[in-house]
Coordinates of C-alpha atoms and ligand atoms in Angstrom, one line a residue:
M173 CA 10.9 -1.9 -43.2
I174 CA 7.3 -2.9 -43.5
R175 CA 6.5 -6.2 -42.0
K176 CA 3.5 -8.5 -41.6
E177 CA 3.1 -10.3 -38.3
K178 CA 0.7 -12.1 -36.2
M179 CA 1.1 -10.0 -33.0
T180 CA -0.2 -11.0 -29.6
V181 CA -2.7 -9.1 -27.6
V182 CA -1.1 -8.1 -24.3
S183 CA -4.2 -6.3 -23.0
Q184 CA -7.4 -4.9 -24.3
K185 CA -9.7 -2.6 -22.4
M186 CA -12.5 -0.1 -22.9
I187 CA -11.3 3.3 -21.8
A188 CA -14.3 5.4 -22.9
E189 CA -17.6 4.9 -24.6
N190 CA -16.9 2.7 -27.6
I191 CA -13.2 3.5 -27.3
Y192 CA -10.7 0.6 -26.8
E193 CA -7.1 0.6 -25.9
M194 CA -5.2 -2.5 -27.2
I195 CA -1.6 -3.3 -26.5
L196 CA 0.1 -5.7 -29.0
H197 CA 3.4 -7.5 -28.7
G198 CA 5.7 -8.5 -31.5
E199 CA 8.9 -8.0 -33.5
L200 CA 7.3 -5.5 -35.8
V201 CA 7.6 -2.9 -33.0
S202 CA 11.4 -2.7 -33.7
E203 CA 10.5 -1.2 -37.1
M204 CA 8.3 1.6 -35.6
D205 CA 10.0 4.9 -35.9
N206 CA 8.1 8.2 -36.4
P207 CA 5.1 9.2 -34.3
G208 CA 2.0 9.4 -36.6
Q209 CA 2.7 6.2 -38.5
F210 CA -0.1 3.6 -38.6
V211 CA -0.7 -0.1 -38.9
H212 CA -3.1 -1.9 -41.2
V213 CA -5.0 -4.5 -39.2
K214 CA -6.8 -7.6 -40.4
A215 CA -9.6 -7.8 -37.9
E216 CA -10.4 -11.4 -38.6
E217 CA -8.9 -14.4 -40.4
G218 CA -10.5 -15.3 -43.8
I219 CA -12.4 -13.0 -46.2
D220 CA -14.9 -11.2 -43.9
P221 CA -14.0 -8.4 -43.5
L222 CA -11.6 -8.7 -46.4
L223 CA -9.9 -5.3 -46.1
R224 CA -7.4 -4.3 -43.4
R225 CA -8.3 -1.3 -41.3
P226 CA -5.9 1.5 -40.7
I227 CA -5.2 2.4 -37.0
S228 CA -2.7 4.8 -35.7
I229 CA 0.2 3.9 -33.5
S230 CA -0.6 5.7 -30.3
S231 CA 2.4 4.7 -28.2
I232 CA 5.6 2.7 -28.7
D233 CA 7.3 0.7 -26.0
K234 CA 10.5 -0.6 -27.7
K235 CA 11.9 -2.1 -24.5
N236 CA 9.0 -4.5 -24.3
N237 CA 8.4 -4.9 -28.0
A238 CA 4.9 -3.6 -27.5
F239 CA 2.7 -0.8 -29.0
T240 CA -0.6 0.7 -28.1
M241 CA -3.6 1.4 -30.5
I242 CA -6.7 3.3 -29.4
Y243 CA -9.7 2.8 -31.6
R244 CA -13.4 3.6 -31.7
T245 CA -15.8 0.8 -32.7
E246 CA -17.5 1.8 -35.9
G247 CA -18.4 -1.0 -38.2
K248 CA -17.6 -4.7 -38.8
G249 CA -13.8 -4.4 -38.6
T250 CA -13.4 -2.5 -35.4
K251 CA -16.2 -4.4 -33.7
R252 CA -14.4 -7.7 -34.4
L253 CA -11.2 -6.2 -33.0
A254 CA -13.0 -5.3 -29.8
Q255 CA -13.8 -9.0 -29.3
K256 CA -10.2 -10.0 -29.1
N257 CA -8.8 -11.0 -25.7
E258 CA -5.5 -11.2 -24.0
G259 CA -3.3 -13.9 -25.7
D260 CA -5.2 -13.8 -29.0
S261 CA -3.3 -12.9 -32.2
V262 CA -3.9 -10.0 -34.6
D263 CA -2.6 -9.9 -38.1
V264 CA -0.8 -6.5 -38.4
L265 CA 0.9 -4.9 -41.4
G266 CA 3.2 -2.0 -40.7
P267 CA 4.5 0.4 -39.8
L268 CA 3.0 2.4 -42.6
G269 CA 3.1 6.1 -43.7
N270 CA 5.5 8.9 -43.0
G271 CA 4.5 10.2 -39.6
F272 CA 5.1 13.6 -38.1
P273 CA 8.5 15.2 -38.5
I274 CA 10.4 16.2 -35.4
L275 CA 13.2 18.4 -36.6
P276 CA 16.4 19.6 -34.9
H277 CA 15.4 23.2 -35.3
H278 CA 12.2 22.5 -33.3
K279 CA 14.3 22.1 -30.1
G280 CA 13.2 24.5 -27.4
K281 CA 10.2 25.6 -29.5
R282 CA 6.5 25.7 -28.6
A283 CA 4.2 23.2 -30.3
L284 CA 0.4 23.1 -30.5
L285 CA -1.1 19.7 -30.9
V286 CA -4.7 19.5 -32.0
G287 CA -6.7 16.3 -32.2
G288 CA -10.3 15.5 -32.9
G289 CA -12.0 12.2 -31.8
I290 CA -10.0 9.3 -33.3
G291 CA -7.4 11.8 -34.5
V292 CA -6.3 12.1 -30.9
P293 CA -4.4 8.7 -30.5
P294 CA -1.3 9.4 -32.7
L295 CA -0.7 12.7 -30.9
Y296 CA 0.2 10.8 -27.7
E297 CA 3.5 9.3 -29.0
L298 CA 4.2 12.5 -30.8
S299 CA 3.8 14.6 -27.6
K300 CA 6.1 12.3 -25.7
R301 CA 8.8 12.6 -28.4
L302 CA 8.4 16.4 -28.6
V303 CA 8.9 16.6 -24.8
E304 CA 12.0 14.4 -25.2
N305 CA 13.1 17.0 -27.8
K306 CA 12.9 19.7 -25.1
M307 CA 9.8 21.3 -26.6
E308 CA 6.9 22.9 -24.8
V309 CA 3.7 21.2 -25.8
V310 CA 0.1 22.4 -25.6
H311 CA -2.7 20.0 -26.4
V312 CA -6.2 20.9 -27.6
L313 CA -8.4 17.8 -27.9
G314 CA -11.9 17.6 -29.2
F315 CA -14.5 15.0 -28.4
Q316 CA -18.3 14.6 -28.8
T317 CA -18.9 14.3 -25.1
E318 CA -17.2 13.6 -21.8
S319 CA -18.0 9.9 -22.0
S320 CA -16.2 9.5 -25.3
S321 CA -13.1 11.4 -24.1
F322 CA -9.9 9.7 -23.2
Y323 CA -6.2 10.2 -22.2
M324 CA -6.8 13.7 -20.9
E325 CA -4.6 12.9 -17.8
E326 CA -1.9 11.3 -19.9
F327 CA -1.7 14.4 -22.2
A328 CA -1.8 16.7 -19.2
S329 CA 1.3 15.0 -17.7
L330 CA 3.2 16.2 -20.8
G331 CA 1.9 19.7 -21.1
H332 CA -1.3 21.8 -20.8
A333 CA -4.3 19.8 -22.1
Y334 CA -7.5 21.5 -23.0
A335 CA -10.7 19.7 -23.9
A336 CA -13.6 20.8 -26.1
T337 CA -16.8 18.8 -26.3
V338 CA -19.7 19.4 -28.6
D339 CA -22.2 19.2 -25.7
G340 CA -20.1 21.1 -23.2
S341 CA -19.9 18.1 -20.7
L342 CA -16.1 18.4 -20.5
G343 CA -14.0 21.5 -21.0
T344 CA -15.1 24.2 -23.4
K345 CA -18.5 23.7 -25.2
G346 CA -17.9 23.6 -29.0
F347 CA -15.0 22.6 -31.2
V348 CA -11.3 22.8 -30.8
T349 CA -11.3 26.1 -32.6
S350 CA -13.4 27.6 -29.8
I351 CA -10.4 27.1 -27.5
I352 CA -7.7 28.0 -30.0
D353 CA -9.3 31.4 -30.9
D354 CA -9.1 32.4 -27.2
M355 CA -5.6 31.2 -26.6
D356 CA -2.7 33.5 -25.7
G357 CA 0.8 33.4 -27.1
E358 CA 2.3 32.3 -30.3
F359 CA 3.2 28.8 -31.5
D360 CA 6.2 27.8 -33.6
V361 CA 4.7 24.6 -35.0
L362 CA 1.3 23.0 -35.3
Y363 CA 0.6 19.3 -35.5
A364 CA -3.0 18.1 -36.0
C365 CA -5.0 15.0 -36.7
G366 CA -8.8 14.7 -37.1
P367 CA -11.7 15.1 -39.4
I368 CA -11.3 17.2 -42.5
P369 CA -13.6 20.2 -41.4
M370 CA -11.3 20.5 -38.3
L371 CA -8.1 20.4 -40.5
R372 CA -9.6 23.0 -42.9
A373 CA -10.4 25.4 -40.0
L374 CA -6.8 25.0 -38.8
E375 CA -5.3 25.5 -42.2
Q376 CA -7.1 28.8 -42.4
R377 CA -5.8 29.9 -39.0
F378 CA -2.2 28.6 -39.2
S379 CA -1.2 29.1 -42.8
D380 CA 1.7 31.3 -41.7
I381 CA 3.5 28.9 -39.3
E382 CA 5.1 25.5 -39.8
A383 CA 2.1 23.1 -39.6
Y384 CA 1.6 19.4 -40.3
L385 CA -1.8 17.8 -40.8
S386 CA -2.6 14.1 -40.6
L387 CA -5.5 12.9 -42.8
E388 CA -7.9 10.0 -42.0
Q389 CA -8.7 9.0 -45.6
R390 CA -10.5 5.8 -46.4
M391 CA -8.0 3.2 -47.5
G392 CA -7.6 -0.1 -49.4
C393 CA -4.2 -1.6 -49.6
G394 CA -2.4 0.9 -47.3
I395 CA 0.9 0.5 -49.3
G396 CA 0.5 2.7 -52.3
A397 CA -0.8 0.1 -54.8
C398 CA -4.6 0.6 -55.2
F399 CA -5.1 4.4 -55.4
A400 CA -8.1 4.3 -53.0
C401 CA -6.7 7.0 -50.9
V402 CA -5.5 9.7 -53.4
C403 CA -6.1 13.4 -52.8
P404 CA -5.3 16.3 -55.2
V405 CA -2.4 18.6 -54.7
Q406 CA -3.2 22.3 -54.0
G407 CA -2.6 24.7 -56.8
D408 CA -2.2 22.1 -59.5
E409 CA -4.2 23.6 -62.4
S410 CA -3.8 20.5 -64.6
G411 CA -5.6 18.5 -62.1
T412 CA -3.2 15.6 -62.6
E413 CA -1.0 15.8 -59.5
Y414 CA -2.1 13.8 -56.5
R415 CA -0.7 12.3 -53.3
K416 CA -1.4 8.9 -51.8
V417 CA -2.4 9.4 -48.2
C418 CA -1.2 5.9 -47.2
S419 CA 2.4 6.1 -48.6
D420 CA 3.0 9.8 -49.2
G421 CA 1.2 10.7 -45.9
P422 CA -0.9 10.4 -43.8
V423 CA 1.0 13.6 -42.6
F424 CA 1.3 16.5 -45.0
P425 CA 2.7 20.0 -44.6
V426 CA -0.2 22.5 -44.5
G427 CA -1.1 23.7 -48.0
E428 CA 0.2 20.6 -49.8
V429 CA -3.1 18.8 -50.5
V430 CA -6.7 19.9 -51.0
L431 CA -8.6 19.1 -47.9
Ligands
FAD744 C1 -4.1 6.8 -41.2 C2 -5.3 6.4 -40.4 C3 -5.2 6.3 -39.1 C4 -6.4 6.0 -38.3 N1 -6.2 5.9 -37.0 C5 -7.3 5.5 -36.3 C6 -7.1 5.3 -34.8 O1 -6.0 5.5 -34.3 N2 -8.2 5.0 -34.1 C7 -9.5 4.8 -34.8 O2 -10.4 4.5 -34.1 N3 -9.6 5.0 -36.1 C8 -8.6 5.3 -36.8 N4 -8.7 5.5 -38.2 C9 -10.1 5.2 -38.8 C10 -10.3 3.7 -38.9 O3 -9.5 3.2 -39.9 C11 -11.8 3.4 -39.3 O4 -12.6 3.9 -38.2 C12 -12.0 2.0 -39.5 O5 -11.3 1.6 -40.7 C13 -13.4 1.6 -39.6 O6 -13.5 0.3 -39.9 P1 -14.8 -0.6 -39.5 O7 -14.7 -1.9 -40.2 O8 -15.0 -0.6 -38.1 O9 -16.0 0.3 -40.2 P2 -16.7 0.2 -41.6 O10 -17.4 1.4 -41.7 O11 -17.4 -1.1 -41.7 O12 -15.5 0.2 -42.6 C14 -15.7 -0.1 -44.0 C15 -14.6 0.4 -44.8 O13 -14.4 1.8 -44.7 C16 -13.1 2.1 -44.2 N5 -13.3 3.3 -43.3 C17 -14.4 3.6 -42.6 N6 -14.2 4.7 -41.9 C18 -12.9 5.1 -42.2 C19 -12.1 6.2 -41.7 N7 -12.6 7.2 -40.9 N8 -10.9 6.3 -42.2 C20 -10.4 5.4 -43.1 N9 -11.1 4.3 -43.5 C21 -12.3 4.2 -43.1 C22 -12.6 0.9 -43.5 O14 -11.2 0.8 -43.5 C23 -13.2 -0.2 -44.4 O15 -12.5 -0.4 -45.5 C24 -7.6 5.8 -39.0 C25 -7.7 6.0 -40.4 C26 -6.6 6.3 -41.1 C27 -6.7 6.4 -42.5
FES745 S1 -4.7 2.7 -49.8 FE1 -4.0 1.8 -51.6 S2 -2.9 3.4 -52.5 FE2 -3.4 4.2 -50.6

């Protein structure tokens, strides 16, 4: 069930350049289910900024009714969020979206998790769940530079974790595909979240395996009512079929929507 709640900031810290980790406490956590779902956050009371901002659920701690978000400061909304302190309240709507599927037939299989920039956070809860499901996980995470990278150790504690940075300051120089193209072995399932060019490159390489891509589309309402986030369905010649990223996604099987 989707709820709206004023949640309490348990902690807020800067974990990399312009990257913040915020832990929030509240009843809404009991509704969180699938990794890859997101929350819609109102950064400030009142009308400025008016719209909520979609942020992925990065980690869920049901025992303590808490969850973690990791976000990059971009514009007005995320900069206001970064000013919140321990004990402050944040207006949260969620959990929203479908999330990544973890299916019984995945048990014992090998999964490749690929994240780019602010597409990395939802992969953390996903990776923990896959490991619980007795799967082998390999992570390939792309960042601009070492100073904007985060959670490499946390991912490495769950499975191999490779980094790619545009300037080569950490891991392999280049994009996530620079690592993937040189990797040995087969994967049974791919999960990815990040910018569209990255998802397109993965779609070309992994069209023959089970693959799920999470899209970071611009959003309005977040609950399927405003059509701000629609994207066309692949192979629809009439041009009338579409999916709403907020309520049908943000995760789609590879090949379902036009990237
Ligand atoms: C499903 C989903 C999950 C996301 N998860 C994360 C996350 O875990 N961490 C993180 O740092 N960011 C995440 N984003 C991106 C994040 O929503 C934007 O960076 C944020 O909304 C920017 O708001 P702003 O006010 O700081 O910037 P502004 O540029 O001032 O925002 C202006 C408007 O554009 C929208 N917008 C701008 N950039 C994006 C974007 N990339 N995606 C969607 N809407 C955008 C804002 O929501 C707002 O309505 C996610 C986006 C989606 C759709
Ligand atoms: S954001 Fe309103 S329909 Fe998706």
